[in-house]
Amino acid sequence: MYVGSNPVFFINQSGIYNVMVTDANGCTAFDDQPMTFYDILIPNFFTPVSDGWTPLYLDNYPNAVTYVFDRYSRKLATLRPGQKWDGTYEGNALPSGDYWYVLKLNGETDTREFVGNVALYR
């Protein structure tokens, strides 16, 4: 049970949540609210003419950081939530191919890390 004045809640699974609200006059209302949980979504390819590449649904993870590497383990980019990688390194366009990422959520309640690859198509 949560008591407070903040109307924003973090959920970690989809379901129907029973909500009780009490106003300043002591009036109480109940309602069942279906809520959908969106976990982290990591696209597996992108093109430079698109908006760039970034993990999605990081709104609840302001401390998240994503590192992008080439096949020689050279770090190409460091991304914070809302930032995108455009397929370049030091201003130079990189060739089509696979690149690797490490996403660290660095959350207080969720410390998951994701490792994988993303394909750049030119």
Short mmCIF file of N, CA and C in Angstrom, two decimals:
data_model
loop_
_atom_site.label_atom_id
_atom_site.label_comp_id
_atom_site.label_asym_id
_atom_site.label_seq_id
_atom_site.Cartn_x
_atom_site.Cartn_y
_atom_site.Cartn_z
N MET A 1 0.85 -1.18 0.00
CA MET A 1 0.00 0.00 0.00
C MET A 1 0.89 1.23 0.00
N TYR A 2 0.49 2.21 -0.77
CA TYR A 2 1.24 3.46 -0.86
C TYR A 2 0.36 4.59 -0.36
N VAL A 3 0.90 5.42 0.50
CA VAL A 3 0.20 6.60 0.97
C VAL A 3 1.07 7.79 0.64
N GLY A 4 0.48 8.76 -0.04
CA GLY A 4 1.24 9.95 -0.41
C GLY A 4 0.48 10.80 -1.40
N SER A 5 1.12 11.86 -1.83
CA SER A 5 0.45 12.78 -2.75
C SER A 5 1.00 12.70 -4.17
N ASN A 6 1.98 11.82 -4.42
CA ASN A 6 2.57 11.70 -5.76
C ASN A 6 1.68 10.78 -6.60
N PRO A 7 1.12 11.28 -7.72
CA PRO A 7 0.23 10.46 -8.54
C PRO A 7 0.95 9.55 -9.53
N VAL A 8 2.29 9.47 -9.47
CA VAL A 8 3.05 8.65 -10.40
C VAL A 8 3.54 7.40 -9.69
N PHE A 9 3.28 6.24 -10.31
CA PHE A 9 3.68 4.96 -9.73
C PHE A 9 4.48 4.17 -10.74
N PHE A 10 5.43 3.40 -10.27
CA PHE A 10 6.22 2.51 -11.12
C PHE A 10 5.68 1.10 -10.96
N ILE A 11 5.29 0.48 -12.07
CA ILE A 11 4.83 -0.91 -12.03
C ILE A 11 5.85 -1.76 -12.77
N ASN A 12 5.93 -3.05 -12.42
CA ASN A 12 6.90 -3.91 -13.09
C ASN A 12 6.24 -5.14 -13.73
N GLN A 13 4.92 -5.11 -13.84
CA GLN A 13 4.21 -6.15 -14.56
C GLN A 13 2.83 -5.65 -14.96
N SER A 14 2.34 -6.14 -16.08
CA SER A 14 1.01 -5.77 -16.54
C SER A 14 -0.03 -6.45 -15.65
N GLY A 15 -1.18 -5.82 -15.50
CA GLY A 15 -2.24 -6.40 -14.70
C GLY A 15 -3.30 -5.38 -14.39
N ILE A 16 -4.25 -5.79 -13.58
CA ILE A 16 -5.31 -4.89 -13.13
C ILE A 16 -4.98 -4.51 -11.69
N TYR A 17 -4.87 -3.22 -11.46
CA TYR A 17 -4.49 -2.70 -10.16
C TYR A 17 -5.68 -2.04 -9.51
N ASN A 18 -5.93 -2.37 -8.24
CA ASN A 18 -6.99 -1.75 -7.48
C ASN A 18 -6.45 -0.45 -6.90
N VAL A 19 -7.11 0.66 -7.23
CA VAL A 19 -6.66 1.98 -6.82
C VAL A 19 -7.68 2.59 -5.86
N MET A 20 -7.18 3.11 -4.76
CA MET A 20 -8.03 3.81 -3.80
C MET A 20 -7.50 5.23 -3.67
N VAL A 21 -8.38 6.19 -3.80
CA VAL A 21 -8.00 7.60 -3.68
C VAL A 21 -8.85 8.23 -2.59
N THR A 22 -8.19 8.96 -1.71
CA THR A 22 -8.88 9.69 -0.66
C THR A 22 -8.52 11.16 -0.79
N ASP A 23 -9.52 12.02 -0.86
CA ASP A 23 -9.24 13.44 -1.01
C ASP A 23 -9.06 14.11 0.35
N ALA A 24 -8.83 15.41 0.33
CA ALA A 24 -8.56 16.16 1.56
C ALA A 24 -9.76 16.17 2.51
N ASN A 25 -10.96 15.93 1.99
CA ASN A 25 -12.17 15.92 2.83
C ASN A 25 -12.47 14.54 3.39
N GLY A 26 -11.62 13.55 3.07
CA GLY A 26 -11.84 12.20 3.57
C GLY A 26 -12.73 11.35 2.69
N CYS A 27 -13.15 11.86 1.54
CA CYS A 27 -13.96 11.08 0.61
C CYS A 27 -13.05 10.08 -0.12
N THR A 28 -13.53 8.85 -0.23
CA THR A 28 -12.73 7.78 -0.82
C THR A 28 -13.42 7.20 -2.04
N ALA A 29 -12.62 6.90 -3.06
CA ALA A 29 -13.13 6.27 -4.28
C ALA A 29 -12.20 5.10 -4.62
N PHE A 30 -12.80 4.02 -5.15
CA PHE A 30 -12.05 2.84 -5.56
C PHE A 30 -12.27 2.60 -7.04
N ASP A 31 -11.26 2.05 -7.69
CA ASP A 31 -11.39 1.72 -9.11
C ASP A 31 -10.35 0.67 -9.47
N ASP A 32 -10.71 -0.23 -10.39
CA ASP A 32 -9.76 -1.19 -10.93
C ASP A 32 -9.23 -0.63 -12.23
N GLN A 33 -7.91 -0.48 -12.32
CA GLN A 33 -7.28 0.11 -13.50
C GLN A 33 -6.37 -0.91 -14.17
N PRO A 34 -6.66 -1.25 -15.45
CA PRO A 34 -5.72 -2.11 -16.17
C PRO A 34 -4.49 -1.28 -16.55
N MET A 35 -3.32 -1.83 -16.30
CA MET A 35 -2.08 -1.12 -16.62
C MET A 35 -1.16 -2.05 -17.40
N THR A 36 -0.47 -1.49 -18.38
CA THR A 36 0.44 -2.27 -19.21
C THR A 36 1.87 -1.86 -18.90
N PHE A 37 2.69 -2.85 -18.61
CA PHE A 37 4.11 -2.61 -18.34
C PHE A 37 4.89 -2.78 -19.63
N TYR A 38 5.69 -1.78 -19.98
CA TYR A 38 6.55 -1.85 -21.15
C TYR A 38 7.98 -1.99 -20.67
N ASP A 39 8.56 -3.16 -20.92
CA ASP A 39 9.94 -3.39 -20.53
C ASP A 39 10.87 -2.73 -21.55
N ILE A 40 12.14 -2.75 -21.28
CA ILE A 40 13.13 -2.17 -22.17
C ILE A 40 13.01 -2.83 -23.54
N LEU A 41 13.05 -2.03 -24.60
CA LEU A 41 13.02 -2.53 -25.97
C LEU A 41 14.30 -2.05 -26.65
N ILE A 42 15.05 -3.01 -27.22
CA ILE A 42 16.32 -2.67 -27.85
C ILE A 42 16.23 -3.06 -29.33
N PRO A 43 16.13 -2.08 -30.23
CA PRO A 43 16.07 -2.41 -31.66
C PRO A 43 17.35 -3.14 -32.10
N ASN A 44 17.20 -4.08 -33.05
CA ASN A 44 18.36 -4.85 -33.48
C ASN A 44 18.96 -4.39 -34.80
N PHE A 45 18.41 -3.33 -35.40
CA PHE A 45 19.01 -2.74 -36.60
C PHE A 45 18.55 -1.30 -36.75
N PHE A 46 19.26 -0.54 -37.57
CA PHE A 46 18.86 0.82 -37.91
C PHE A 46 19.61 1.26 -39.15
N THR A 47 19.13 2.35 -39.75
CA THR A 47 19.81 2.97 -40.88
C THR A 47 20.13 4.41 -40.50
N PRO A 48 21.20 4.98 -41.03
CA PRO A 48 21.54 6.36 -40.69
C PRO A 48 20.48 7.37 -41.11
N VAL A 49 19.67 7.04 -42.12
CA VAL A 49 18.63 7.99 -42.54
C VAL A 49 17.44 7.96 -41.59
N SER A 50 17.39 6.96 -40.70
CA SER A 50 16.36 6.94 -39.67
C SER A 50 16.77 7.93 -38.59
N ASP A 51 16.10 7.88 -37.48
CA ASP A 51 16.42 8.82 -36.40
C ASP A 51 17.63 8.41 -35.58
N GLY A 52 18.29 7.32 -35.95
CA GLY A 52 19.41 6.82 -35.17
C GLY A 52 18.98 5.66 -34.31
N TRP A 53 19.90 5.13 -33.52
CA TRP A 53 19.64 3.95 -32.70
C TRP A 53 19.72 4.28 -31.23
N THR A 54 18.77 3.76 -30.47
CA THR A 54 18.78 3.91 -29.02
C THR A 54 17.85 2.88 -28.40
N PRO A 55 18.15 2.40 -27.20
CA PRO A 55 17.19 1.57 -26.48
C PRO A 55 15.95 2.40 -26.13
N LEU A 56 14.80 1.75 -26.09
CA LEU A 56 13.53 2.44 -25.84
C LEU A 56 12.98 2.10 -24.46
N TYR A 57 12.08 2.94 -24.00
CA TYR A 57 11.39 2.79 -22.70
C TYR A 57 12.35 2.90 -21.52
N LEU A 58 13.24 3.87 -21.58
CA LEU A 58 14.17 4.10 -20.47
C LEU A 58 13.69 5.23 -19.55
N ASP A 59 12.44 5.64 -19.70
CA ASP A 59 11.92 6.77 -18.92
C ASP A 59 12.09 6.59 -17.41
N ASN A 60 11.96 5.36 -16.94
CA ASN A 60 12.07 5.10 -15.51
C ASN A 60 13.50 4.84 -15.05
N TYR A 61 14.46 5.00 -15.97
CA TYR A 61 15.87 4.74 -15.66
C TYR A 61 16.73 5.93 -16.05
N PRO A 62 16.63 7.04 -15.33
CA PRO A 62 17.39 8.24 -15.70
C PRO A 62 18.89 8.06 -15.60
N ASN A 63 19.37 7.06 -14.86
CA ASN A 63 20.80 6.83 -14.71
C ASN A 63 21.34 5.79 -15.68
N ALA A 64 20.49 5.32 -16.59
CA ALA A 64 20.93 4.30 -17.55
C ALA A 64 22.02 4.86 -18.46
N VAL A 65 22.90 3.96 -18.87
CA VAL A 65 23.95 4.34 -19.82
C VAL A 65 24.14 3.18 -20.79
N THR A 66 24.29 3.52 -22.08
CA THR A 66 24.51 2.53 -23.12
C THR A 66 25.84 2.83 -23.79
N TYR A 67 26.66 1.79 -23.92
CA TYR A 67 27.94 1.91 -24.61
C TYR A 67 27.84 1.14 -25.92
N VAL A 68 28.36 1.72 -27.01
CA VAL A 68 28.36 1.08 -28.32
C VAL A 68 29.81 0.82 -28.71
N PHE A 69 30.09 -0.41 -29.20
CA PHE A 69 31.44 -0.83 -29.54
C PHE A 69 31.49 -1.38 -30.96
N ASP A 70 32.68 -1.32 -31.58
CA ASP A 70 32.87 -2.02 -32.85
C ASP A 70 33.43 -3.41 -32.55
N ARG A 71 33.73 -4.16 -33.59
CA ARG A 71 34.18 -5.54 -33.38
C ARG A 71 35.58 -5.65 -32.80
N TYR A 72 36.28 -4.54 -32.72
CA TYR A 72 37.61 -4.52 -32.11
C TYR A 72 37.55 -4.01 -30.67
N SER A 73 36.34 -3.89 -30.13
CA SER A 73 36.10 -3.41 -28.76
C SER A 73 36.40 -1.92 -28.57
N ARG A 74 36.47 -1.18 -29.66
CA ARG A 74 36.66 0.27 -29.57
C ARG A 74 35.31 0.89 -29.22
N LYS A 75 35.29 1.71 -28.15
CA LYS A 75 34.05 2.36 -27.75
C LYS A 75 33.73 3.49 -28.73
N LEU A 76 32.56 3.38 -29.37
CA LEU A 76 32.16 4.35 -30.38
C LEU A 76 31.25 5.44 -29.84
N ALA A 77 30.45 5.09 -28.84
CA ALA A 77 29.48 6.07 -28.32
C ALA A 77 29.10 5.71 -26.90
N THR A 78 28.75 6.72 -26.13
CA THR A 78 28.17 6.58 -24.80
C THR A 78 26.86 7.34 -24.83
N LEU A 79 25.76 6.64 -24.58
CA LEU A 79 24.43 7.24 -24.70
C LEU A 79 23.73 7.27 -23.35
N ARG A 80 23.10 8.37 -23.06
CA ARG A 80 22.22 8.51 -21.90
C ARG A 80 20.78 8.44 -22.43
N PRO A 81 19.79 8.22 -21.55
CA PRO A 81 18.41 8.16 -22.04
C PRO A 81 18.05 9.40 -22.87
N GLY A 82 17.45 9.16 -24.03
CA GLY A 82 17.07 10.24 -24.94
C GLY A 82 18.11 10.53 -26.01
N GLN A 83 19.32 10.04 -25.86
CA GLN A 83 20.36 10.24 -26.86
C GLN A 83 20.36 9.09 -27.85
N LYS A 84 20.78 9.36 -29.09
CA LYS A 84 20.79 8.35 -30.15
C LYS A 84 22.15 8.28 -30.81
N TRP A 85 22.50 7.10 -31.30
CA TRP A 85 23.73 6.90 -32.04
C TRP A 85 23.40 6.95 -33.52
N ASP A 86 24.17 7.75 -34.28
CA ASP A 86 23.89 7.97 -35.69
C ASP A 86 24.75 7.12 -36.63
N GLY A 87 25.51 6.18 -36.09
CA GLY A 87 26.32 5.31 -36.94
C GLY A 87 27.64 5.93 -37.35
N THR A 88 28.12 6.89 -36.56
CA THR A 88 29.40 7.53 -36.86
C THR A 88 30.35 7.36 -35.68
N TYR A 89 31.62 7.59 -35.96
CA TYR A 89 32.65 7.62 -34.92
C TYR A 89 33.56 8.79 -35.23
N GLU A 90 33.66 9.72 -34.28
CA GLU A 90 34.46 10.94 -34.43
C GLU A 90 34.10 11.66 -35.74
N GLY A 91 32.80 11.70 -36.05
CA GLY A 91 32.31 12.42 -37.22
C GLY A 91 32.40 11.68 -38.54
N ASN A 92 32.94 10.47 -38.52
CA ASN A 92 33.08 9.68 -39.75
C ASN A 92 32.04 8.57 -39.80
N ALA A 93 31.42 8.42 -40.97
CA ALA A 93 30.41 7.38 -41.15
C ALA A 93 31.07 6.00 -41.08
N LEU A 94 30.47 5.12 -40.32
CA LEU A 94 30.97 3.75 -40.19
C LEU A 94 30.30 2.87 -41.24
N PRO A 95 30.96 1.78 -41.64
CA PRO A 95 30.38 0.90 -42.66
C PRO A 95 29.22 0.07 -42.11
N SER A 96 28.42 -0.46 -43.02
CA SER A 96 27.37 -1.41 -42.63
C SER A 96 28.01 -2.57 -41.90
N GLY A 97 27.29 -3.10 -40.94
CA GLY A 97 27.80 -4.24 -40.21
C GLY A 97 27.21 -4.31 -38.82
N ASP A 98 27.73 -5.26 -38.04
CA ASP A 98 27.27 -5.44 -36.68
C ASP A 98 28.13 -4.65 -35.70
N TYR A 99 27.44 -4.06 -34.74
CA TYR A 99 28.08 -3.33 -33.65
C TYR A 99 27.48 -3.86 -32.36
N TRP A 100 28.19 -3.69 -31.26
CA TRP A 100 27.77 -4.28 -30.00
C TRP A 100 27.46 -3.19 -29.00
N TYR A 101 26.56 -3.51 -28.07
CA TYR A 101 26.18 -2.56 -27.03
C TYR A 101 26.18 -3.24 -25.67
N VAL A 102 26.36 -2.42 -24.65
CA VAL A 102 26.16 -2.80 -23.26
C VAL A 102 25.27 -1.72 -22.67
N LEU A 103 24.10 -2.12 -22.19
CA LEU A 103 23.15 -1.20 -21.56
C LEU A 103 23.10 -1.52 -20.08
N LYS A 104 23.42 -0.54 -19.25
CA LYS A 104 23.37 -0.69 -17.80
C LYS A 104 22.27 0.23 -17.28
N LEU A 105 21.24 -0.36 -16.64
CA LEU A 105 20.12 0.44 -16.17
C LEU A 105 20.50 1.32 -14.98
N ASN A 106 21.37 0.83 -14.11
CA ASN A 106 21.85 1.59 -12.95
C ASN A 106 20.71 2.14 -12.10
N GLY A 107 19.61 1.40 -12.03
CA GLY A 107 18.46 1.84 -11.23
C GLY A 107 18.60 1.44 -9.77
N GLU A 108 17.84 2.11 -8.92
CA GLU A 108 17.86 1.78 -7.50
C GLU A 108 17.22 0.42 -7.26
N THR A 109 16.15 0.12 -8.01
CA THR A 109 15.46 -1.15 -7.82
C THR A 109 15.69 -2.13 -8.96
N ASP A 110 16.31 -1.69 -10.03
CA ASP A 110 16.54 -2.56 -11.19
C ASP A 110 17.95 -2.32 -11.71
N THR A 111 18.83 -3.27 -11.48
CA THR A 111 20.23 -3.12 -11.87
C THR A 111 20.60 -4.02 -13.05
N ARG A 112 19.59 -4.40 -13.85
CA ARG A 112 19.86 -5.29 -14.97
C ARG A 112 20.84 -4.66 -15.96
N GLU A 113 21.57 -5.54 -16.67
CA GLU A 113 22.45 -5.13 -17.75
C GLU A 113 22.11 -5.95 -18.98
N PHE A 114 22.14 -5.33 -20.14
CA PHE A 114 21.83 -5.99 -21.40
C PHE A 114 23.04 -5.90 -22.31
N VAL A 115 23.38 -7.00 -22.97
CA VAL A 115 24.49 -7.04 -23.90
C VAL A 115 23.98 -7.67 -25.18
N GLY A 116 24.31 -7.06 -26.32
CA GLY A 116 23.85 -7.61 -27.59
C GLY A 116 24.47 -6.89 -28.76
N ASN A 117 23.91 -7.15 -29.95
CA ASN A 117 24.44 -6.48 -31.13
C ASN A 117 23.31 -5.78 -31.89
N VAL A 118 23.72 -4.79 -32.64
CA VAL A 118 22.80 -4.02 -33.50
C VAL A 118 23.43 -3.94 -34.87
N ALA A 119 22.62 -4.10 -35.91
CA ALA A 119 23.11 -4.04 -37.28
C ALA A 119 22.89 -2.64 -37.85
N LEU A 120 23.94 -2.09 -38.44
CA LEU A 120 23.88 -0.81 -39.13
C LEU A 120 23.79 -1.10 -40.62
N TYR A 121 22.73 -0.61 -41.27
CA TYR A 121 22.55 -0.78 -42.71
C TYR A 121 22.70 0.57 -43.40
N ARG A 122 23.56 0.65 -44.38
CA ARG A 122 23.73 1.87 -45.18
C ARG A 122 23.18 1.67 -46.56
#
